[in-house]
Amino acid sequence: MPTSPTAKGLDAPQSSSSQTENGGRKLSNFLCFAIYSANLAFGRAYKPILDKLGLTYTQYVAMVALSEEDDQTVGTLGEKLFLESNTLTPILKKLESEGYLQRRRDPADERQVRVTLTPAGRKLVEMDPGAALTDAIGLGDEFPVVQQTVAQLRDNLLRATQAGSEKV
Amino acid sequence: MPTSPTAKGLDAPQSSSSQTENGGRKLSNFLCFAIYSANLAFGRAYKPILDKLGLTYTQYVAMVALSEEDDQTVGTLGEKLFLESNTLTPILKKLESEGYLQRRRDPADERQVRVTLTPAGRKLVEMDPGAALTDAIGLGDEFPVVQQTVAQLRDNLLRATQAGSEKV
DNA sequence: TCTATATAAATCGTATCCGATTAAATCGCA
DNA sequence: TGCGATTTAATCGGATACGATTTATATAGA
């Protein structure tokens, strides 16, 4: 029995005054759009930095996840990144072909593929390309709070989405 | 001369204690990753809802932007959505082929294409598909604050990115 | 043991994003 | 007036995301 303070309204707070011709549905009030467009902005901010390293954003994130814990399977790596093998496999193959990691079938269970960073890959992560962006974000002290809050809403959403698609 | 409280560190707050084998670089501390994964989560939460309407998320957002202000050019629509014609054109063509909007060259300036919602398109937006998600987000009172903060960091990032690529 | 089921990764088709380029129309200015 | 520079969309190629399917391997139970 859900009862939120902002109940009733789209994925945005209510505003009965309709400045526009629709029903007060302004893109700028959508939280999903703020997240969506902030994600685009991050991608663009990272691009010139990662271009120098020959990495895309997703490739970079995958490398960071691997540096956190090495020798993961595609599955566990995917859990951390919220991605599945259909997205991950091509990315990992690309990174392998560039010499940043290795993919190996697990001898104990040939269904699984284990992924390990190479020294070159580890070196790349240690360059810490994201460092340059902290100032550009301009949140100051708020940084950790926002990070936590956004992660929380993500987890809430995923849980709700899962719950909604429960099997018969 | 940038001096933020969290200066020095990746796009994440500093933590000298290295729980992992890398250098304290944990994906869970990256703001960019929180945003990235929250965006994936929103996409998945919206999917079952929008599937019923035969829309993708980006298509839906474009329709909302149009309902805010009709008869926009591809360019101004793109400014609102932070997208350019290379992304927008195929999406708008699809929506046109489905009868939700119309694309017309502006007689006064044949370079521009003006986009208008059809009655069917307007009806679709009025169904307000995002409404079901407010509770799932689970932020309560915090909702507008988070929305504002994320929009702010997006604008900061975009400004910084632009500034960095100033032409000679 | 033998086979039905389950699981992990990979493959495939569709829809974004985005940089780079192209094509068409307009503008600037001698 | 005329032509080079600018502007606006559209096109093209590469890299994600993701649902659906396929392939290979492992497991369970008769």
Short mmCIF file of N, CA, C and O (backbone and C1' of nucleotides) in Angstrom, two decimals, chain A residues 36 44 73-75 85-86 89 93 103 111 113, chain C residues 6-13 16-19:
data_model
loop_
_atom_site.label_atom_id
_atom_site.label_comp_id
_atom_site.label_asym_id
_atom_site.label_seq_id
_atom_site.Cartn_x
_atom_site.Cartn_y
_atom_site.Cartn_z
N TYR A 36 18.64 10.99 -16.88
CA TYR A 36 18.94 10.67 -18.28
C TYR A 36 19.92 11.69 -18.87
O TYR A 36 20.94 11.34 -19.46
N ARG A 44 29.69 12.88 -22.11
CA ARG A 44 30.40 13.88 -22.91
C ARG A 44 31.61 14.44 -22.18
O ARG A 44 32.62 14.77 -22.78
N THR A 73 33.56 -13.79 -12.91
CA THR A 73 32.87 -14.34 -14.07
C THR A 73 32.09 -13.22 -14.76
O THR A 73 31.86 -12.15 -14.17
N VAL A 74 31.69 -13.46 -16.00
CA VAL A 74 30.89 -12.48 -16.73
C VAL A 74 29.61 -12.17 -15.94
O VAL A 74 29.16 -11.03 -15.87
N GLY A 75 29.08 -13.19 -15.30
CA GLY A 75 27.84 -13.02 -14.55
C GLY A 75 27.98 -12.09 -13.36
O GLY A 75 27.19 -11.15 -13.20
N SER A 85 25.20 -10.58 -20.17
CA SER A 85 26.23 -11.05 -21.09
C SER A 85 26.02 -10.51 -22.50
O SER A 85 27.00 -10.29 -23.22
N ASN A 86 24.78 -10.29 -22.88
CA ASN A 86 24.55 -9.79 -24.24
C ASN A 86 25.23 -8.43 -24.47
O ASN A 86 25.71 -8.14 -25.55
N THR A 89 29.61 -9.20 -23.17
CA THR A 89 30.51 -10.05 -23.95
C THR A 89 31.27 -9.29 -25.05
O THR A 89 32.50 -9.38 -25.12
N LYS A 93 35.32 -8.70 -25.07
CA LYS A 93 36.12 -9.18 -26.20
C LYS A 93 36.99 -8.07 -26.77
O LYS A 93 38.16 -8.27 -27.11
N ARG A 103 40.21 -13.42 -21.01
CA ARG A 103 38.99 -14.20 -20.79
C ARG A 103 39.34 -15.67 -20.88
O ARG A 103 39.98 -16.11 -21.83
N ARG A 111 30.96 -23.61 -18.32
CA ARG A 111 29.96 -22.64 -18.77
C ARG A 111 30.40 -21.22 -18.48
O ARG A 111 30.05 -20.28 -19.19
N VAL A 113 32.89 -17.94 -17.85
CA VAL A 113 34.11 -17.32 -18.37
C VAL A 113 34.66 -16.39 -17.29
O VAL A 113 33.93 -15.54 -16.77
P DA C 6 13.49 -26.26 -15.01
"O5'" DA C 6 15.00 -25.82 -14.75
"C5'" DA C 6 15.73 -26.47 -13.71
"C4'" DA C 6 17.15 -25.96 -13.71
"C3'" DA C 6 17.26 -24.44 -13.87
"O3'" DA C 6 18.20 -23.98 -12.92
"C1'" DA C 6 18.58 -25.53 -15.50
P DT C 7 18.33 -22.38 -12.61
"O5'" DT C 7 19.77 -22.07 -13.22
"C5'" DT C 7 20.84 -22.93 -12.89
"C4'" DT C 7 22.01 -22.63 -13.79
"C3'" DT C 7 22.24 -21.13 -14.05
"O3'" DT C 7 23.58 -20.84 -13.76
"C1'" DT C 7 22.30 -22.35 -16.07
P DA C 8 24.10 -19.31 -13.66
"O5'" DA C 8 25.07 -19.23 -14.92
"C5'" DA C 8 26.20 -20.09 -14.98
"C4'" DA C 8 27.01 -19.75 -16.22
"C3'" DA C 8 27.15 -18.26 -16.49
"O3'" DA C 8 28.52 -17.97 -16.78
"C1'" DA C 8 26.12 -19.34 -18.35
P DA C 9 28.96 -16.43 -16.99
"O5'" DA C 9 28.97 -16.37 -18.58
"C5'" DA C 9 29.79 -17.31 -19.28
"C4'" DA C 9 29.43 -17.34 -20.75
"C3'" DA C 9 29.65 -16.03 -21.52
"O3'" DA C 9 30.70 -16.27 -22.45
"C1'" DA C 9 27.59 -17.10 -22.12
P DA C 10 31.15 -15.07 -23.47
"O5'" DA C 10 30.25 -15.35 -24.75
"C5'" DA C 10 30.30 -16.63 -25.35
"C4'" DA C 10 29.28 -16.71 -26.49
"C3'" DA C 10 29.37 -15.55 -27.50
"O3'" DA C 10 29.43 -16.13 -28.80
"C1'" DA C 10 27.13 -15.88 -26.77
P DT C 11 29.65 -15.19 -30.09
"O5'" DT C 11 28.17 -15.08 -30.71
"C5'" DT C 11 27.47 -16.27 -31.01
"C4'" DT C 11 26.09 -15.94 -31.54
"C3'" DT C 11 26.05 -14.79 -32.57
"O3'" DT C 11 25.26 -15.24 -33.66
"C1'" DT C 11 24.46 -14.43 -30.86
P DC C 12 25.23 -14.37 -35.03
"O5'" DC C 12 23.81 -13.64 -34.97
"C5'" DC C 12 22.66 -14.41 -34.64
"C4'" DC C 12 21.43 -13.51 -34.57
"C3'" DC C 12 21.48 -12.27 -35.48
"O3'" DC C 12 20.22 -12.11 -36.09
"C1'" DC C 12 21.02 -11.64 -33.26
P DG C 13 20.04 -11.09 -37.36
"O5'" DG C 13 18.92 -10.08 -36.84
"C5'" DG C 13 17.69 -10.59 -36.33
"C4'" DG C 13 16.91 -9.47 -35.65
"C3'" DG C 13 16.89 -8.15 -36.43
"O3'" DG C 13 15.60 -7.56 -36.30
"C1'" DG C 13 17.85 -7.80 -34.30
P DT C 16 14.54 4.88 -30.22
"O5'" DT C 16 15.76 5.73 -30.56
"C5'" DT C 16 17.03 5.74 -30.36
"C4'" DT C 16 17.56 5.43 -28.96
"C3'" DT C 16 18.44 6.50 -28.39
"O3'" DT C 16 18.63 6.24 -27.00
"C1'" DT C 16 19.76 4.74 -29.19
P DC C 17 19.20 7.37 -26.01
"O5'" DC C 17 20.74 7.50 -26.42
"C5'" DC C 17 21.24 8.75 -26.86
"C4'" DC C 17 22.73 8.62 -26.99
"C3'" DC C 17 23.42 9.89 -27.48
"O3'" DC C 17 24.52 10.13 -26.62
"C1'" DC C 17 24.00 8.07 -28.88
P DC C 18 25.17 11.58 -26.61
"O5'" DC C 18 26.27 11.50 -27.75
"C5'" DC C 18 27.36 10.60 -27.58
"C4'" DC C 18 28.15 10.56 -28.86
"C3'" DC C 18 28.32 11.94 -29.51
"O3'" DC C 18 29.67 12.13 -29.80
"C1'" DC C 18 27.62 10.36 -31.08
P DG C 19 30.24 13.64 -29.82
"O5'" DG C 19 31.43 13.47 -30.87
"C5'" DG C 19 32.30 12.34 -30.78
"C4'" DG C 19 32.85 12.00 -32.16
"C3'" DG C 19 33.27 13.22 -32.98
"O3'" DG C 19 34.47 12.91 -33.68
"C1'" DG C 19 31.59 12.00 -34.14
#
